[in-house]
PDB file of C-alpha atoms in Angstrom:
ATOM      1  CA  GLN A  21      11.025   1.669  -1.594  1.00 84.00           C
ATOM      2  CA  THR A  22      11.242   3.901   1.836  1.00 85.00           C
ATOM      3  CA  ILE A  23      14.692   3.067   2.023  1.00 89.00           C
ATOM      4  CA  LYS A  24      15.497   3.898  -1.851  1.00 91.00           C
ATOM      5  CA  SER A  25      13.864   7.130  -1.099  1.00 90.00           C
ATOM      6  CA  TYR A  26      15.657   8.319   1.824  1.00 91.00           C
ATOM      7  CA  LYS A  27      18.850   7.563   0.508  1.00 94.00           C
ATOM      8  CA  GLU A  28      17.690   9.763  -2.213  1.00 94.00           C
ATOM      9  CA  ASP A  29      16.884  12.251  -0.182  1.00 94.00           C
ATOM     10  CA  ILE A  30      20.595  12.377   1.999  1.00 94.00           C
ATOM     11  CA  GLU A  31      22.044  12.002  -1.351  1.00 95.00           C
ATOM     12  CA  SER A  32      20.739  15.005  -2.608  1.00 94.00           C
ATOM     13  CA  PHE A  33      21.739  16.824   0.615  1.00 95.00           C
ATOM     14  CA  TYR A  34      24.834  15.618   0.075  1.00 94.00           C
ATOM     15  CA  SER A  35      25.448  16.787  -2.895  1.00 94.00           C
ATOM     16  CA  TYR A  36      24.360  20.390  -2.554  1.00 94.00           C
ATOM     17  CA  ILE A  37      26.415  21.262   0.141  1.00 93.00           C
ATOM     18  CA  PHE A  38      29.385  19.515  -1.315  1.00 93.00           C
ATOM     19  CA  SER A  39      28.605  21.766  -4.770  1.00 94.00           C
ATOM     20  CA  ILE A  40      29.084  25.546  -2.386  1.00 93.00           C
ATOM     21  CA  GLY A  41      31.541  23.936  -0.900  1.00 93.00           C
ATOM     22  CA  LYS A  42      30.129  22.572   2.577  1.00 91.00           C
ATOM     23  CA  ASP A  43      31.044  19.774   4.602  1.00 89.00           C
ATOM     24  CA  ILE A  44      28.514  17.633   6.734  1.00 88.00           C
ATOM     25  CA  THR A  45      29.904  19.589  10.239  1.00 89.00           C
ATOM     26  CA  GLU A  46      28.951  22.960   8.787  1.00 90.00           C
ATOM     27  CA  VAL A  47      25.265  22.794   8.270  1.00 91.00           C
ATOM     28  CA  ASP A  48      23.712  25.509   9.951  1.00 90.00           C
ATOM     29  CA  ILE A  49      19.555  26.512   9.766  1.00 89.00           C
ATOM     30  CA  HIS A  50      20.625  29.266   6.660  1.00 89.00           C
ATOM     31  CA  LEU A  51      22.306  25.832   4.465  1.00 92.00           C
ATOM     32  CA  ILE A  52      18.991  23.925   4.954  1.00 92.00           C
ATOM     33  CA  ARG A  53      16.796  26.929   4.192  1.00 89.00           C
ATOM     34  CA  ASN A  54      18.975  27.954   1.121  1.00 91.00           C
ATOM     35  CA  TYR A  55      18.779  23.574   0.360  1.00 92.00           C
ATOM     36  CA  LEU A  56      15.197  23.370   0.679  1.00 88.00           C
ATOM     37  CA  SER A  57      14.610  26.736  -1.642  1.00 89.00           C
ATOM     38  CA  ASN A  58      16.751  25.512  -4.287  1.00 90.00           C
ATOM     39  CA  GLU A  59      14.923  22.433  -4.225  1.00 89.00           C
ATOM     40  CA  LEU A  60      11.382  24.131  -4.406  1.00 87.00           C
ATOM     41  CA  GLU A  61      13.230  26.552  -7.356  1.00 88.00           C
ATOM     42  CA  ASN A  62      13.962  23.081  -9.506  1.00 89.00           C
ATOM     43  CA  GLY A  63      10.240  22.181  -9.362  1.00 88.00           C
ATOM     44  CA  LYS A  64      10.498  19.477  -6.667  1.00 87.00           C
ATOM     45  CA  LYS A  65       6.722  19.303  -4.979  1.00 86.00           C
ATOM     46  CA  LYS A  66       6.043  20.574  -1.384  1.00 83.00           C
ATOM     47  CA  THR A  67       5.090  16.703  -0.856  1.00 85.00           C
ATOM     48  CA  THR A  68       9.110  15.401  -2.063  1.00 88.00           C
ATOM     49  CA  CYS A  69      10.761  18.521   0.353  1.00 88.00           C
ATOM     50  CA  CYS A  70       8.279  17.235   3.430  1.00 88.00           C
ATOM     51  CA  ARG A  71      10.126  13.694   3.247  1.00 90.00           C
ATOM     52  CA  ARG A  72      13.461  14.942   2.409  1.00 91.00           C
ATOM     53  CA  ILE A  73      13.275  16.967   5.812  1.00 91.00           C
ATOM     54  CA  SER A  74      11.657  13.699   7.687  1.00 91.00           C
ATOM     55  CA  ALA A  75      14.904  11.575   6.682  1.00 93.00           C
ATOM     56  CA  LEU A  76      17.125  14.156   7.312  1.00 94.00           C
ATOM     57  CA  LYS A  77      16.290  14.941  10.701  1.00 93.00           C
ATOM     58  CA  HIS A  78      16.264  11.172  11.442  1.00 93.00           C
ATOM     59  CA  PHE A  79      19.647  11.148   9.971  1.00 94.00           C
ATOM     60  CA  PHE A  80      20.922  14.431  11.639  1.00 94.00           C
ATOM     61  CA  ARG A  81      19.820  12.946  15.002  1.00 93.00           C
ATOM     62  CA  PHE A  82      21.523   9.633  14.142  1.00 94.00           C
ATOM     63  CA  LEU A  83      24.643  11.408  13.390  1.00 93.00           C
ATOM     64  CA  LYS A  84      24.489  14.047  16.434  1.00 93.00           C
ATOM     65  CA  SER A  85      24.192  10.820  18.599  1.00 93.00           C
ATOM     66  CA  ASN A  86      27.291   9.539  17.089  1.00 93.00           C
ATOM     67  CA  ASP A  87      29.488  12.108  17.981  1.00 92.00           C
ATOM     68  CA  ILE A  88      30.088  12.835  13.889  1.00 91.00           C
ATOM     69  CA  ILE A  89      28.726  16.231  14.075  1.00 91.00           C
ATOM     70  CA  LYS A  90      28.469  18.832  17.338  1.00 89.00           C
ATOM     71  CA  GLU A  91      24.867  20.391  16.623  1.00 88.00           C
ATOM     72  CA  ASP A  92      21.780  19.584  15.029  1.00 90.00           C
ATOM     73  CA  CYS A  93      20.073  22.211  13.133  1.00 88.00           C
ATOM     74  CA  PHE A  94      17.111  20.035  11.596  1.00 89.00           C
ATOM     75  CA  VAL A  95      15.539  20.306  15.146  1.00 86.00           C
ATOM     76  CA  PHE A  96      14.558  24.042  14.118  1.00 85.00           C
ATOM     77  CA  ILE A  97      13.388  22.685  10.755  1.00 84.00           C
ATOM     78  CA  HIS A  98       9.905  22.721  10.063  1.00 79.00           C
ATOM     79  CA  SER A  99       8.135  21.164   7.157  1.00 71.00           C
ATOM     80  CA  PRO A 100       6.560  23.262   4.585  1.00 67.00           C
ATOM     81  CA  LYS A 101       2.648  23.017   4.519  1.00 68.00           C
ATOM     82  CA  LYS A 102       1.745  20.621   1.966  1.00 63.00           C
ATOM     83  CA  GLU A 103      -1.564  21.074  -0.305  1.00 64.00           C
ATOM     84  CA  ILE A 104      -4.471  18.677   1.042  1.00 65.00           C
ATOM     85  CA  LYS A 105      -4.830  16.199  -1.582  1.00 70.00           C
ATOM     86  CA  TYR A 106      -7.740  13.783  -0.983  1.00 72.00           C
ATOM     87  CA  PRO A 107      -6.959  10.142  -2.329  1.00 76.00           C
ATOM     88  CA  ASP A 108      -9.084   8.603  -5.366  1.00 88.00           C
ATOM     89  CA  VAL A 109     -12.383   6.614  -4.354  1.00 92.00           C
ATOM     90  CA  LEU A 110     -15.085   4.660  -6.086  1.00 94.00           C
ATOM     91  CA  TYR A 111     -18.385   5.422  -6.108  1.00 93.00           C
ATOM     92  CA  LEU A 112     -20.838   3.093  -4.314  1.00 93.00           C
ATOM     93  CA  GLU A 113     -22.487   2.304  -7.860  1.00 95.00           C
ATOM     94  CA  GLN A 114     -18.871   2.009  -9.344  1.00 96.00           C
ATOM     95  CA  ILE A 115     -18.634  -0.900  -7.092  1.00 96.00           C
ATOM     96  CA  GLU A 116     -21.734  -2.343  -7.744  1.00 96.00           C
ATOM     97  CA  GLU A 117     -21.374  -2.419 -11.240  1.00 97.00           C
ATOM     98  CA  LEU A 118     -17.777  -4.014 -11.011  1.00 97.00           C
ATOM     99  CA  PHE A 119     -19.214  -6.714  -8.611  1.00 97.00           C
ATOM    100  CA  GLU A 120     -21.733  -7.426 -11.134  1.00 97.00           C
ATOM    101  CA  LYS A 121     -20.020  -7.056 -14.217  1.00 97.00           C
ATOM    102  CA  ASN A 122     -17.016  -9.607 -12.703  1.00 97.00           C
ATOM    103  CA  LYS A 123     -19.728 -12.123 -11.557  1.00 96.00           C
ATOM    104  CA  GLN A 124     -20.806 -12.312 -15.850  1.00 96.00           C
ATOM    105  CA  ARG A 125     -17.258 -13.362 -16.706  1.00 95.00           C
ATOM    106  CA  ASP A 126     -16.970 -16.864 -17.804  1.00 93.00           C
ATOM    107  CA  ASP A 127     -13.082 -17.629 -17.246  1.00 94.00           C
ATOM    108  CA  GLU A 128     -11.365 -20.099 -14.707  1.00 94.00           C
ATOM    109  CA  PHE A 129      -9.802 -17.208 -12.623  1.00 96.00           C
ATOM    110  CA  LYS A 130     -13.755 -15.441 -12.483  1.00 97.00           C
ATOM    111  CA  ILE A 131     -14.512 -16.728  -8.620  1.00 97.00           C
ATOM    112  CA  ARG A 132     -11.238 -16.218  -7.189  1.00 97.00           C
ATOM    113  CA  ASP A 133     -10.988 -12.496  -8.582  1.00 98.00           C
ATOM    114  CA  GLN A 134     -14.192 -11.764  -7.174  1.00 98.00           C
ATOM    115  CA  ALA A 135     -13.085 -12.953  -3.929  1.00 98.00           C
ATOM    116  CA  ILE A 136     -10.282 -10.500  -4.177  1.00 98.00           C
ATOM    117  CA  ILE A 137     -12.062  -7.603  -4.826  1.00 98.00           C
ATOM    118  CA  GLU A 138     -14.938  -8.353  -2.415  1.00 98.00           C
ATOM    119  CA  LEU A 139     -12.447  -9.218   0.098  1.00 98.00           C
ATOM    120  CA  LEU A 140     -10.452  -5.777  -0.791  1.00 98.00           C
ATOM    121  CA  TYR A 141     -13.629  -3.663  -0.144  1.00 97.00           C
ATOM    122  CA  ALA A 142     -15.057  -5.746   2.666  1.00 97.00           C
ATOM    123  CA  SER A 143     -12.236  -5.518   4.849  1.00 97.00           C
ATOM    124  CA  GLY A 144     -10.082  -2.822   3.980  1.00 96.00           C
ATOM    125  CA  VAL A 145      -6.843  -4.803   3.843  1.00 97.00           C
ATOM    126  CA  ARG A 146      -3.450  -3.246   2.457  1.00 96.00           C
ATOM    127  CA  VAL A 147      -2.450  -5.829  -0.668  1.00 96.00           C
ATOM    128  CA  SER A 148       0.663  -6.816   1.410  1.00 95.00           C
ATOM    129  CA  GLU A 149      -2.039  -7.934   4.082  1.00 96.00           C
ATOM    130  CA  LEU A 150      -4.248  -9.638   1.463  1.00 97.00           C
ATOM    131  CA  VAL A 151      -1.289 -11.829  -0.213  1.00 96.00           C
ATOM    132  CA  ASN A 152      -0.250 -13.464   3.451  1.00 96.00           C
ATOM    133  CA  ILE A 153      -3.861 -14.274   4.678  1.00 97.00           C
ATOM    134  CA  LYS A 154      -3.492 -18.265   5.595  1.00 96.00           C
ATOM    135  CA  LEU A 155      -6.671 -20.583   5.518  1.00 96.00           C
ATOM    136  CA  SER A 156      -6.195 -20.661   8.991  1.00 96.00           C
ATOM    137  CA  ASP A 157      -6.284 -16.910   9.599  1.00 97.00           C
ATOM    138  CA  ILE A 158      -9.969 -16.894   8.456  1.00 97.00           C
ATOM    139  CA  ASP A 159     -13.187 -17.301  10.842  1.00 97.00           C
ATOM    140  CA  MET A 160     -15.596 -17.737   8.301  1.00 97.00           C
ATOM    141  CA  ARG A 161     -18.350 -17.939  11.072  1.00 96.00           C
ATOM    142  CA  GLY A 162     -17.511 -15.262  12.726  1.00 97.00           C
ATOM    143  CA  ARG A 163     -16.473 -13.045   9.443  1.00 97.00           C
ATOM    144  CA  THR A 164     -13.161 -11.977  11.060  1.00 98.00           C
ATOM    145  CA  ILE A 165      -9.562 -12.568   9.507  1.00 98.00           C
ATOM    146  CA  ARG A 166      -6.244 -12.101  11.538  1.00 97.00           C
ATOM    147  CA  VAL A 167      -3.641 -10.020   9.796  1.00 96.00           C
ATOM    148  CA  LEU A 168      -0.412  -8.888  10.192  1.00 91.00           C
ATOM    149  CA  GLY A 169       0.006  -5.276   9.691  1.00 87.00           C
ATOM    150  CA  LYS A 170       2.995  -2.881   9.037  1.00 84.00           C
ATOM    151  CA  GLY A 171       5.363  -3.181  12.285  1.00 83.00           C
ATOM    152  CA  SER A 172       4.218  -6.618  12.500  1.00 85.00           C
ATOM    153  CA  LYS A 173       0.961  -5.175  14.471  1.00 90.00           C
ATOM    154  CA  GLU A 174      -0.943  -7.848  14.204  1.00 94.00           C
ATOM    155  CA  ARG A 175      -5.394  -7.360  14.493  1.00 95.00           C
ATOM    156  CA  LEU A 176      -8.628  -8.247  13.000  1.00 96.00           C
ATOM    157  CA  VAL A 177     -10.868  -7.389   9.867  1.00 96.00           C
ATOM    158  CA  MET A 178     -14.552  -7.765   9.539  1.00 96.00           C
ATOM    159  CA  PHE A 179     -15.866  -8.767   5.894  1.00 97.00           C
ATOM    160  CA  SER A 180     -19.331  -8.712   4.551  1.00 96.00           C
ATOM    161  CA  LYS A 181     -22.048 -11.789   4.712  1.00 97.00           C
ATOM    162  CA  SER A 182     -21.437 -11.433   0.316  1.00 96.00           C
ATOM    163  CA  CYS A 183     -17.932 -11.165   0.981  1.00 97.00           C
ATOM    164  CA  GLN A 184     -18.482 -14.400   3.130  1.00 98.00           C
ATOM    165  CA  GLN A 185     -20.176 -16.256   0.654  1.00 98.00           C
ATOM    166  CA  THR A 186     -17.834 -15.588  -1.961  1.00 97.00           C
ATOM    167  CA  LEU A 187     -14.754 -16.407  -0.227  1.00 98.00           C
ATOM    168  CA  MET A 188     -16.896 -20.055   1.051  1.00 97.00           C
ATOM    169  CA  GLN A 189     -17.403 -20.282  -3.219  1.00 97.00           C
ATOM    170  CA  PHE A 190     -13.655 -19.755  -3.903  1.00 97.00           C
ATOM    171  CA  ILE A 191     -12.245 -22.089  -1.281  1.00 97.00           C
ATOM    172  CA  ARG A 192     -14.524 -25.175  -1.594  1.00 95.00           C
ATOM    173  CA  GLU A 193     -15.140 -24.818  -5.395  1.00 93.00           C
ATOM    174  CA  ASP A 194     -11.905 -23.361  -6.946  1.00 94.00           C
ATOM    175  CA  ARG A 195      -9.228 -22.881  -4.929  1.00 95.00           C
ATOM    176  CA  ASP A 196      -8.022 -26.888  -5.377  1.00 93.00           C
ATOM    177  CA  LYS A 197      -7.871 -26.462  -9.100  1.00 93.00           C
ATOM    178  CA  PHE A 198      -5.168 -23.687  -8.540  1.00 94.00           C
ATOM    179  CA  LEU A 199      -3.425 -26.011  -5.726  1.00 92.00           C
ATOM    180  CA  ALA A 200      -3.251 -28.485  -8.272  1.00 91.00           C
ATOM    181  CA  ASN A 201      -1.173 -26.935 -10.688  1.00 91.00           C
ATOM    182  CA  ASN A 202       1.428 -26.953  -7.754  1.00 89.00           C
ATOM    183  CA  LYS A 203       3.222 -29.442  -8.470  1.00 82.00           C
ATOM    184  CA  MET A 204       6.448 -28.852  -5.773  1.00 82.00           C
ATOM    185  CA  ASP A 205       4.030 -28.433  -2.996  1.00 76.00           C
ATOM    186  CA  PHE A 206       0.539 -29.482  -2.423  1.00 71.00           C
ATOM    187  CA  ASN A 207       0.340 -27.745   1.286  1.00 77.00           C
ATOM    188  CA  VAL A 208       0.435 -24.370   0.391  1.00 87.00           C
ATOM    189  CA  GLU A 209      -1.639 -22.331   3.336  1.00 94.00           C
ATOM    190  CA  TYR A 210      -2.574 -19.044   1.882  1.00 96.00           C
ATOM    191  CA  LEU A 211      -5.979 -18.322   0.883  1.00 97.00           C
ATOM    192  CA  PHE A 212      -5.333 -16.743  -2.428  1.00 97.00           C
ATOM    193  CA  LEU A 213      -2.723 -18.453  -5.005  1.00 96.00           C
ATOM    194  CA  ASN A 214      -1.804 -17.749  -8.721  1.00 95.00           C
ATOM    195  CA  LYS A 215      -2.245 -20.015 -11.797  1.00 94.00           C
ATOM    196  CA  PHE A 216       0.425 -22.004 -10.864  1.00 94.00           C
ATOM    197  CA  GLY A 217      -0.999 -22.910  -7.189  1.00 94.00           C
ATOM    198  CA  LYS A 218       1.921 -20.607  -5.485  1.00 94.00           C
ATOM    199  CA  GLN A 219       1.104 -18.011  -2.924  1.00 95.00           C
ATOM    200  CA  LEU A 220      -0.267 -14.687  -4.832  1.00 95.00           C
ATOM    201  CA  THR A 221       2.042 -11.614  -4.827  1.00 95.00           C
ATOM    202  CA  THR A 222       1.547  -8.362  -4.721  1.00 95.00           C
ATOM    203  CA  ARG A 223       2.501  -7.272  -8.045  1.00 96.00           C
ATOM    204  CA  GLY A 224       0.159 -10.665  -8.799  1.00 97.00           C
ATOM    205  CA  VAL A 225      -2.799  -8.573  -7.205  1.00 97.00           C
ATOM    206  CA  GLU A 226      -1.930  -5.353  -9.668  1.00 97.00           C
ATOM    207  CA  PHE A 227      -1.741  -7.372 -12.838  1.00 97.00           C
ATOM    208  CA  ILE A 228      -5.203  -9.159 -11.723  1.00 97.00           C
ATOM    209  CA  LEU A 229      -6.580  -5.754 -11.123  1.00 97.00           C
ATOM    210  CA  LYS A 230      -5.941  -4.691 -14.157  1.00 96.00           C
ATOM    211  CA  GLN A 231      -7.282  -8.075 -15.912  1.00 96.00           C
ATOM    212  CA  ILE A 232     -10.612  -7.302 -14.042  1.00 97.00           C
ATOM    213  CA  GLU A 233     -10.904  -4.355 -15.972  1.00 96.00           C
ATOM    214  CA  GLU A 234     -10.391  -5.345 -19.392  1.00 95.00           C
ATOM    215  CA  LYS A 235     -12.343  -8.413 -18.843  1.00 96.00           C
ATOM    216  CA  CYS A 236     -15.304  -5.979 -17.438  1.00 96.00           C
ATOM    217  CA  ASN A 237     -15.017  -3.324 -19.956  1.00 95.00           C
ATOM    218  CA  MET A 238     -14.401  -1.027 -16.851  1.00 94.00           C
ATOM    219  CA  HIS A 239     -11.611   1.657 -16.851  1.00 90.00           C
ATOM    220  CA  ILE A 240     -11.216   3.127 -13.516  1.00 93.00           C
ATOM    221  CA  GLY A 241      -7.715   3.034 -12.809  1.00 93.00           C
ATOM    222  CA  LEU A 242      -8.218  -0.095 -10.287  1.00 95.00           C
ATOM    223  CA  TYR A 243      -5.206  -0.404  -8.039  1.00 95.00           C
ATOM    224  CA  PRO A 244      -5.153  -2.236  -4.499  1.00 95.00           C
ATOM    225  CA  HIS A 245      -4.939   0.627  -2.411  1.00 95.00           C
ATOM    226  CA  LEU A 246      -7.975   2.281  -3.946  1.00 96.00           C
ATOM    227  CA  PHE A 247     -10.115  -0.417  -2.536  1.00 97.00           C
ATOM    228  CA  ARG A 248      -8.679   0.662   0.796  1.00 96.00           C
ATOM    229  CA  HIS A 249      -9.381   4.132   0.239  1.00 95.00           C
ATOM    230  CA  THR A 250     -12.802   3.507  -0.946  1.00 96.00           C
ATOM    231  CA  PHE A 251     -13.601   1.379   2.305  1.00 95.00           C
ATOM    232  CA  ALA A 252     -12.872   3.782   4.193  1.00 93.00           C
ATOM    233  CA  THR A 253     -14.566   6.470   2.881  1.00 93.00           C
ATOM    234  CA  HIS A 254     -18.131   4.819   2.436  1.00 94.00           C
ATOM    235  CA  LEU A 255     -17.827   4.153   5.744  1.00 93.00           C
ATOM    236  CA  LEU A 256     -17.284   7.549   6.728  1.00 91.00           C
ATOM    237  CA  GLU A 257     -20.442   8.523   4.669  1.00 91.00           C
ATOM    238  CA  GLY A 258     -22.434   5.512   6.356  1.00 90.00           C
ATOM    239  CA  GLY A 259     -22.057   7.616   9.612  1.00 92.00           C
ATOM    240  CA  ALA A 260     -18.926   5.398  11.279  1.00 90.00           C
ATOM    241  CA  ASP A 261     -16.185   6.562  13.355  1.00 85.00           C
ATOM    242  CA  LEU A 262     -12.911   6.186  10.721  1.00 71.00           C
ATOM    243  CA  ARG A 263     -10.619   5.577  13.389  1.00 75.00           C
TER     244      ARG A 263
END
């Protein structure tokens, strides 16, 4: 998605300079400012313009380093100030209600789904990290998990005693039932599995969260990163140092 967005940003700039009869070697500060003004006048958000400037800064640095252009005018361009947009978070009462209502379900996915939402909230992991957790990554006694994050950086995340109990229940009572549905591979190492006994995908987690909302009759707009924002906000409100 990042590559797709950056490609669109660069193509947008090319379309503009060609429309005014200019070439990439003729770009100057005035042309760039006119382009940004044109984008804002056409209804583009400041956040979009900031991303476009970021993409184009990197692109023009690449052009200069490869001697395709003589001057890189983007070094003099500053991004427009963005509006501060605070992320969506759930109230503590909503989290507690969600956990309690989900525990009252009686279908085959209840314990797995409970483990997913408790771990997302307790640890603050990204959904991409969640689906790649292996059983060998978990230190159940120490209540820590080794995860591989952005830029292949490894870190330890902690989880609560409540989450520990739910994870142990899932691993001991439920996980093998999912694994039995995988006719091809009985050695799947990943913690969370889909109904076919295969590794969950990020799209799969998004679908599960929508299903949880419906089954619990709680329409609070669940999506994976909402738990990460909520985790950080509740820690901050509790007096923890955010970093």
